[in-house]
Tab-separated table of C-alpha atoms and ligand atoms in Angstrom:
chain	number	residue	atom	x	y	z
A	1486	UNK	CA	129.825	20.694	138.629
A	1487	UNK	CA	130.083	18.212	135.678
A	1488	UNK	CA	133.162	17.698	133.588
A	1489	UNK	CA	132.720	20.165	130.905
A	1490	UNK	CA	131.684	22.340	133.345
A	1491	UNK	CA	135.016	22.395	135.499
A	1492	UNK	CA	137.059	22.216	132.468
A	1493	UNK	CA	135.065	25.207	130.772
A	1494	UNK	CA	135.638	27.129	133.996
A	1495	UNK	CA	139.866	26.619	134.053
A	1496	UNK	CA	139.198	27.330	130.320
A	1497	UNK	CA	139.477	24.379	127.594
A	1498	UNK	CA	142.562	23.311	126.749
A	1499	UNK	CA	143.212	21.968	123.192
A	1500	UNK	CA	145.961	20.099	121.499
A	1501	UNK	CA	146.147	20.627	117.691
A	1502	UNK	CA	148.975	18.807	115.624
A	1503	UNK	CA	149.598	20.192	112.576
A	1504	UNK	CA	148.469	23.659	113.376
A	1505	UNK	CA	150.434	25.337	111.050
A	1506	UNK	CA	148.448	24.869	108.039
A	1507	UNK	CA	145.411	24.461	106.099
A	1508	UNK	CA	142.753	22.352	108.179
A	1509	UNK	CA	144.550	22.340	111.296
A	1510	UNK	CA	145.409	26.285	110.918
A	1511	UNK	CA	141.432	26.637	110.824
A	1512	UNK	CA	141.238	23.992	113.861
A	1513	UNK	CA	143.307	26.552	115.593
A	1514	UNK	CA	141.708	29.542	114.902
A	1515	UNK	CA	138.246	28.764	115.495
A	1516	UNK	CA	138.840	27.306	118.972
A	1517	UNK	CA	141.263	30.234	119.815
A	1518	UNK	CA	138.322	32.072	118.552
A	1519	UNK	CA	136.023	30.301	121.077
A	1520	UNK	CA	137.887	31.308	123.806
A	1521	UNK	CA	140.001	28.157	124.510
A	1522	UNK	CA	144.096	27.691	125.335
A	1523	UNK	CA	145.293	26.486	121.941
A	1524	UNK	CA	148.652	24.580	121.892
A	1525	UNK	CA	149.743	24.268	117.800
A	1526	UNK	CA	152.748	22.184	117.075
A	1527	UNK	CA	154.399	21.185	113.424
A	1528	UNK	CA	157.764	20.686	112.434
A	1529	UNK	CA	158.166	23.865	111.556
A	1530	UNK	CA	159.580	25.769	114.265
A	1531	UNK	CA	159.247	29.288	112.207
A	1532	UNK	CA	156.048	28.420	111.506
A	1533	UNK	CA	154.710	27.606	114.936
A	1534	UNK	CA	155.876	30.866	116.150
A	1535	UNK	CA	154.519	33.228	113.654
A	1536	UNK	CA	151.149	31.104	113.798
A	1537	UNK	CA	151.153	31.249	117.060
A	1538	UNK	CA	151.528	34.683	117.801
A	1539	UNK	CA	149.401	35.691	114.457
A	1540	UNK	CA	146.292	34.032	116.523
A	1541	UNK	CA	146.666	35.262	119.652
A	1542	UNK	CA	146.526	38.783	118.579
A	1543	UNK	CA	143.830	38.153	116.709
A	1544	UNK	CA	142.056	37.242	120.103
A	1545	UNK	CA	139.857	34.953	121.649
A	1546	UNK	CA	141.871	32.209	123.395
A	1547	UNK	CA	145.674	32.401	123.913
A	1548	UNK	CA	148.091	30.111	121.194
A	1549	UNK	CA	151.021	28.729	121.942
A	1550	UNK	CA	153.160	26.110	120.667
A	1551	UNK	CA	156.355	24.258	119.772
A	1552	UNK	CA	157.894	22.067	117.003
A	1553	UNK	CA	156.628	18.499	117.304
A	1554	UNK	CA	157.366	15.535	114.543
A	1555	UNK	CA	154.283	12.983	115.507
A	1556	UNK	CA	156.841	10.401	114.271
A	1557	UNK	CA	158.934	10.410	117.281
A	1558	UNK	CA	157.230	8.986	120.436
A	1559	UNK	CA	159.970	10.828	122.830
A	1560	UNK	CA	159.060	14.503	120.438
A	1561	UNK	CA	155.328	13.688	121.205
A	1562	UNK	CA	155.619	12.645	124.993
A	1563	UNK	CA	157.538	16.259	125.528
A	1564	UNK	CA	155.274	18.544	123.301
A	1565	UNK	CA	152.665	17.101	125.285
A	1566	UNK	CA	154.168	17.787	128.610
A	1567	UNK	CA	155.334	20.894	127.230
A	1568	UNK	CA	151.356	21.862	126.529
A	1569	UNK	CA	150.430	20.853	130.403
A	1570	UNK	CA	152.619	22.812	131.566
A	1571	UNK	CA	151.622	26.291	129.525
A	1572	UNK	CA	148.173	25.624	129.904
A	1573	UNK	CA	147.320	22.558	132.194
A	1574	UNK	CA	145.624	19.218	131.332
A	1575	UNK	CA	144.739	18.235	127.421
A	1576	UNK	CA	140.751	19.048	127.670
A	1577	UNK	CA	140.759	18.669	123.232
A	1578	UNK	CA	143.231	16.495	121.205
A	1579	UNK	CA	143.087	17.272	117.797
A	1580	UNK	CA	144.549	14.585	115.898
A	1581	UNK	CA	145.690	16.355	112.513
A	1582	UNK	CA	149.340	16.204	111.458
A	1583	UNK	CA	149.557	14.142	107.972
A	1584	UNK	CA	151.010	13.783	104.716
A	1585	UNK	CA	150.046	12.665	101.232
A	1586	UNK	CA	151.797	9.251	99.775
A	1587	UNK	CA	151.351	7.018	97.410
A	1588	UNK	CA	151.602	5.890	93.790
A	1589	UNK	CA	151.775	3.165	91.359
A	1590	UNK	CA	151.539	0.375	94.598
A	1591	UNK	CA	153.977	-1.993	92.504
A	1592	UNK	CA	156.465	0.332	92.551
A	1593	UNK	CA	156.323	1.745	95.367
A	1594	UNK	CA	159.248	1.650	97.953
A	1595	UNK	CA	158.843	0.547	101.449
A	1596	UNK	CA	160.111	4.122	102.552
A	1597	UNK	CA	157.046	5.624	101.123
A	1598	UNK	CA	154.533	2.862	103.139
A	1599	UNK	CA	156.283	3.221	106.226
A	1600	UNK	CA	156.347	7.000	106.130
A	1601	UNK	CA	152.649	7.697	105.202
A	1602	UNK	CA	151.598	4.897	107.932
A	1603	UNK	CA	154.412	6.138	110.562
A	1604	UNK	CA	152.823	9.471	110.074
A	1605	UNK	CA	148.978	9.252	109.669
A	1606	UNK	CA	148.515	6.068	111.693
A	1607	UNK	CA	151.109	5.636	114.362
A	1608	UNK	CA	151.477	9.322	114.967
A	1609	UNK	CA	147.814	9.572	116.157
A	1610	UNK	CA	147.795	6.489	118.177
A	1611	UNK	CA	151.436	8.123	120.004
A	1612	UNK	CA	149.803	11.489	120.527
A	1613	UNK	CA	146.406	9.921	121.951
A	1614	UNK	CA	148.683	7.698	124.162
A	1615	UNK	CA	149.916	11.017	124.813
A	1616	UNK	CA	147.216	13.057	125.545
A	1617	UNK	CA	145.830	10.630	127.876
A	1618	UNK	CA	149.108	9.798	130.123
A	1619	UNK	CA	151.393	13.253	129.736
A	1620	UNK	CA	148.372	15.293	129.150
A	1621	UNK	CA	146.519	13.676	131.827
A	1622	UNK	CA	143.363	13.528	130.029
A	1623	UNK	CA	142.602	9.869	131.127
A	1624	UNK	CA	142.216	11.187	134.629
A	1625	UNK	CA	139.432	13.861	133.770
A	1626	UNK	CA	135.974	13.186	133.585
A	1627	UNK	CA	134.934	15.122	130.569
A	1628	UNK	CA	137.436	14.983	126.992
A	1629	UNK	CA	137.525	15.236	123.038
A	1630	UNK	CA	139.405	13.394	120.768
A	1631	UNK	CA	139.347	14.274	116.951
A	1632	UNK	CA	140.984	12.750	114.515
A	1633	UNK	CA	141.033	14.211	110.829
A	1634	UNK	CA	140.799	10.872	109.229
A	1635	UNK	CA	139.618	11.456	105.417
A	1636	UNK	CA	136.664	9.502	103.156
A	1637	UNK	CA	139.860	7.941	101.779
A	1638	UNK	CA	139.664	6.243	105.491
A	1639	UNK	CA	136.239	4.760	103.936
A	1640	UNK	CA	137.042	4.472	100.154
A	1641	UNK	CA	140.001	3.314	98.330
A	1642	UNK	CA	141.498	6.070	96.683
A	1643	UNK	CA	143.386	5.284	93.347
A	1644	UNK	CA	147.444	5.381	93.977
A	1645	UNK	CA	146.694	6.653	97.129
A	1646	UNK	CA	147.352	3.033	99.064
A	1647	UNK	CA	149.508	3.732	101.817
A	1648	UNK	CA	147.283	7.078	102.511
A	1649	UNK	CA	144.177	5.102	102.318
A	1650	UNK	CA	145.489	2.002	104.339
A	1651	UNK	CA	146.748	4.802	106.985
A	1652	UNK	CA	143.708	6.467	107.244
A	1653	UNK	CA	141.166	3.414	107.593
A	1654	UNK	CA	143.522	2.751	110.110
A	1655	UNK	CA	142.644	5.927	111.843
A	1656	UNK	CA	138.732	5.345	111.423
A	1657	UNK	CA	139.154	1.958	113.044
A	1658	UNK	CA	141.378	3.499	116.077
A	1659	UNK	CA	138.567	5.801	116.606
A	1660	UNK	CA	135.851	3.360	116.256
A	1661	UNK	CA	138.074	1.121	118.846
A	1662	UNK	CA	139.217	3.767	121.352
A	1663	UNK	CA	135.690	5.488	121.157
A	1664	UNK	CA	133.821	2.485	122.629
A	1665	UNK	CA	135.897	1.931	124.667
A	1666	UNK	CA	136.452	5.999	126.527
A	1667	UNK	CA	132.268	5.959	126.519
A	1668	UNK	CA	132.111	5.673	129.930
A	1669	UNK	CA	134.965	7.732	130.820
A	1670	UNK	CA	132.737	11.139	129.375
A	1671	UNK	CA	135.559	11.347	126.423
A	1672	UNK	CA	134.236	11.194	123.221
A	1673	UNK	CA	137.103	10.238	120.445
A	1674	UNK	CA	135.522	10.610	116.777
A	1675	UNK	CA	136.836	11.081	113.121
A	1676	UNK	CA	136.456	13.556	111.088
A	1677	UNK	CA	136.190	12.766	107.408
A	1678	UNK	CA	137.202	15.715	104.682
A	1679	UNK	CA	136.836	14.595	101.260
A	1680	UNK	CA	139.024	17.589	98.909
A	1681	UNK	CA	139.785	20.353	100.931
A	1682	UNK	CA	141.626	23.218	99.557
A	1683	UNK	CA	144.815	23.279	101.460
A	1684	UNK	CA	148.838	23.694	100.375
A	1685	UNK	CA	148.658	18.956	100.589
A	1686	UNK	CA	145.831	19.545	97.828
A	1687	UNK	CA	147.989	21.427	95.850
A	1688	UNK	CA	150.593	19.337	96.664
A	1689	UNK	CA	148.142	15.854	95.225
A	1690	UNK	CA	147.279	17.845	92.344
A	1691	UNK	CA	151.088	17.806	91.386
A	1692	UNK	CA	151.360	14.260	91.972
A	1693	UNK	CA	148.612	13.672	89.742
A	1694	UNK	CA	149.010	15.824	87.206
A	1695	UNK	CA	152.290	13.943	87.185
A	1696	UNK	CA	151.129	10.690	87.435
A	1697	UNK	CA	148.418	11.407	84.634
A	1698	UNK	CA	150.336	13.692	81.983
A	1699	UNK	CA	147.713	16.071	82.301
A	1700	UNK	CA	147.567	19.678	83.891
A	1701	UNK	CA	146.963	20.364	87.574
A	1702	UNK	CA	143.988	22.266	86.339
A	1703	UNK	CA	142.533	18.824	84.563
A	1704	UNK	CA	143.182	17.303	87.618
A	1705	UNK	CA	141.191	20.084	89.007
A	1706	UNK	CA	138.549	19.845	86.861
A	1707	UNK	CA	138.340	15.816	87.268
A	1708	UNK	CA	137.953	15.790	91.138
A	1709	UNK	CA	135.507	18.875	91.207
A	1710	UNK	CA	133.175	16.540	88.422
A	1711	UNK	CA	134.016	13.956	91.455
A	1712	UNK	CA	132.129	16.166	94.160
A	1713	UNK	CA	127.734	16.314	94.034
A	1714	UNK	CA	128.450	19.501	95.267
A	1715	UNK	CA	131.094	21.045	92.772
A	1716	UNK	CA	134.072	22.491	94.843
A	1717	UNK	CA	136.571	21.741	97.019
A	1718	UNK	CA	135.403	21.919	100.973
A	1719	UNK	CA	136.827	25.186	102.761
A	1720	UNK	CA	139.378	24.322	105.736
A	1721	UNK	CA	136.866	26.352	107.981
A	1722	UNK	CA	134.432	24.133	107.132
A	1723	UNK	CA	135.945	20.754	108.236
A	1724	UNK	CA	136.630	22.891	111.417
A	1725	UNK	CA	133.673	23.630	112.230
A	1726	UNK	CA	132.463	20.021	112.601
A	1727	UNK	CA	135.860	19.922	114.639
A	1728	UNK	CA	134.378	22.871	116.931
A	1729	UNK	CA	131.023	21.390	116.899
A	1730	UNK	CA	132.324	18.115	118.066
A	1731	UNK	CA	133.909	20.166	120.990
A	1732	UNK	CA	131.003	21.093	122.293
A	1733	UNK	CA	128.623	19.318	125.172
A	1734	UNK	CA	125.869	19.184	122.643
A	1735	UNK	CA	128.177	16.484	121.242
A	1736	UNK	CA	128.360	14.680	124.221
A	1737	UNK	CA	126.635	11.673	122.989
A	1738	UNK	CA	128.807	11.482	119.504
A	1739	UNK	CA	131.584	9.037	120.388
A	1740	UNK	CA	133.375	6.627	118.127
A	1741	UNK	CA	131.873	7.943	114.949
A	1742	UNK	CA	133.863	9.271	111.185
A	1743	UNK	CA	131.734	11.611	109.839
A	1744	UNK	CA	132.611	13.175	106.559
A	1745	UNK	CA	132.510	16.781	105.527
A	1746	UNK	CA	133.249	16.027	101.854
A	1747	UNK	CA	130.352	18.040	99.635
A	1748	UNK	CA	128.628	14.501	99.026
A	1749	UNK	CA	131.671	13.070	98.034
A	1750	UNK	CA	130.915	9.903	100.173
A	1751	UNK	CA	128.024	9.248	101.745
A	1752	UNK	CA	128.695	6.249	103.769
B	2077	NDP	P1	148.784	20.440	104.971
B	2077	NDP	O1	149.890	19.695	104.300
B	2077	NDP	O2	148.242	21.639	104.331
B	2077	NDP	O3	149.254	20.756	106.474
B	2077	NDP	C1	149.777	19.700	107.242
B	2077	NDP	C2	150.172	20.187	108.619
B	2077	NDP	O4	150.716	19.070	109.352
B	2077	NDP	C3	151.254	21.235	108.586
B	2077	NDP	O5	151.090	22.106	109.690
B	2077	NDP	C4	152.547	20.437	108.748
B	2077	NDP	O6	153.567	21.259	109.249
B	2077	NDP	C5	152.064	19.358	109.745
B	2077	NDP	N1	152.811	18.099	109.711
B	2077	NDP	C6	153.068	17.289	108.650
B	2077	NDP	N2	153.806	16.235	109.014
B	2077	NDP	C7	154.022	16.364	110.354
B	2077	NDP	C8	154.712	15.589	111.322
B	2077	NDP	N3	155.385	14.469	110.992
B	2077	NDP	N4	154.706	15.993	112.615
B	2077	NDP	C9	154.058	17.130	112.961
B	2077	NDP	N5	153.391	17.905	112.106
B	2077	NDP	C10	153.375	17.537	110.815
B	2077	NDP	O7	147.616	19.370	105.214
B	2077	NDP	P2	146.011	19.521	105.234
B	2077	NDP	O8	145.612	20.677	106.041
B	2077	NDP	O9	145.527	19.379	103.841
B	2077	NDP	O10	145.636	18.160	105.963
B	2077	NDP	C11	145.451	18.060	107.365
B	2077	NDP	C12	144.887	16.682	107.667
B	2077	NDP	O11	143.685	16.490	106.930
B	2077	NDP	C13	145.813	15.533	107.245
B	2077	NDP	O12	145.738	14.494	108.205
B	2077	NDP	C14	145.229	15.085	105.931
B	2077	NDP	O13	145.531	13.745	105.637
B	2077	NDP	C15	143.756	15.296	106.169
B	2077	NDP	N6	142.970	15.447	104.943
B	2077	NDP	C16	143.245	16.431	104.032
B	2077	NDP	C17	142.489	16.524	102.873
B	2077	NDP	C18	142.726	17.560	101.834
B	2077	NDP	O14	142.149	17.458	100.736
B	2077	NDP	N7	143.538	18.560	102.071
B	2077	NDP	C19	141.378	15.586	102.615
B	2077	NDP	C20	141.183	14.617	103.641
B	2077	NDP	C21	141.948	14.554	104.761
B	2077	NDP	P3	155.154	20.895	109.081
B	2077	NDP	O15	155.358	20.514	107.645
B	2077	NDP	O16	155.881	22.132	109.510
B	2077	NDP	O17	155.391	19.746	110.025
């Protein structure tokens, strides 16, 4: 029996940060919906329980899940062991817990730096650390890694610094940790959503409109002229490259960022 196979038959297990919401909230859904153990966590505690419980009665796999704050390595060590022990191992690791940051960089306070990089960049590297000691992944012969990176992890974005120094960080963890799992049969990729229509999209839109002295619906306007294709991306469709990637037809995609972004980049 290979990997996949033995942890298809216990029944995947997957670890989504930041399941509350938007892109991870999709994450969730659509690999509840594929019949896998899904274990959501956010700060939130209100909002992990009604998510969870919202999911599983929609069916498919079960959800469960408790508050985590990706900032705090001793939070992230026991939501992790809290995961093994409702569901078993960590089969899926869905890095996607983040938050917006940035503006003018001169004036910028070393608060705001440290809290977008705490957050995007050192909260993905202390659940992966995670995931492979608590969750025991490193000891299985078959895993995913995802981590919802962002082609502002391949692009500067304007004020967006801190976010775009975190998430290049994250496409070079993945590039790094990818390489070097190949043998192990765990594949750790990025995923790369360009604008994606979520409640931190409304939130940027603020900032910007802000920032600009224009209207959130200028700013609207501005980034759709920014997209080939015209609109935002949908959450479900940055997780369904996440589901895809789940898969053993992905087996050989390891320690890759590919975008879902409407032509935004293509690099
Ligand atoms: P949302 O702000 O809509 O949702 C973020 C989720 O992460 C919430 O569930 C939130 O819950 C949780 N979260 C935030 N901070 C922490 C933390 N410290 N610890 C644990 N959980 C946390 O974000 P999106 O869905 O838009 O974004 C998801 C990911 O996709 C992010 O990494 C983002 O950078 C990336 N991305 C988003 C794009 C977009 O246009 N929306 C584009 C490119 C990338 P709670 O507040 O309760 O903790």
């Amino acid at each position: 029996m290979s990997g996949s196979e033995a942890a298809a038959d216990r029944g995947h297990v997957a670890v989504i940060t930041g399941g509350t919401k938007g892109i991870g909230l999709a994450c969730a859904q659509l690999l509840a919906g594929q019949g896998m153990q899904v274990f959501i966590g956010a700060r939130s505690a209100d909002d992990v329980q009604d998510t969870a419980a919202k999911l599983t009665a929609e069916g498919g796999g079960v959800v469960r899940g408790a508050t985590v704050d990706v900032t705090s390595t001793d939070a992230v060590r026991e939501f992790v062991s809290r995961a093994v022990h409702e569901f078993g191992p960590v089969d899926v690791l869905v890095n996607n817990a983040g938050i917006s940051g940035g503006g003018v960089t001169a004036d910028l306070t070393e608060q705001t730096w440290d809290s977008v990089l705490d957050t995007n960049l050192n909260g993905v590297f202390r659940m992966t650390h995670a995931a492979l000691n608590e969750g025991g992944m490193r000891h299985l012969s078959w895993g995913r890694i995802i981590n919802i990176a962002s082609t502002a992890g391949k692009q500067g974005v304007v004020l967006g610094a801190p976010y775009s120094a975190s998430k290049h960080g994250v496409v070079g963890f993945t590039k790094a940790l990818g390489n070097e799992l190949a043998p192990t049969g765990i594949t750790v990729n990025a995923v790369c959503p360009g604008y994606v229509e979520t409640p931190m999209a409304q939130t940027v839109r603020g900032n910007y409109a802000r920032a600009w002295g224009i209207s959130e619906d200028e700013v609207l306007r501005k980034f759709e002229a920014k997209i080939p294709l015209g609109r935002y991306t949908t959450p479900d469709e940055v997780a369904g490259l996440v589901g895809y990637l789940t898969s053993t037809t992905a087996d050989a995609i390891t320690a890759q960022a590919l975008n879902v972004c409407g032509g935004l980049g293509n690099f």
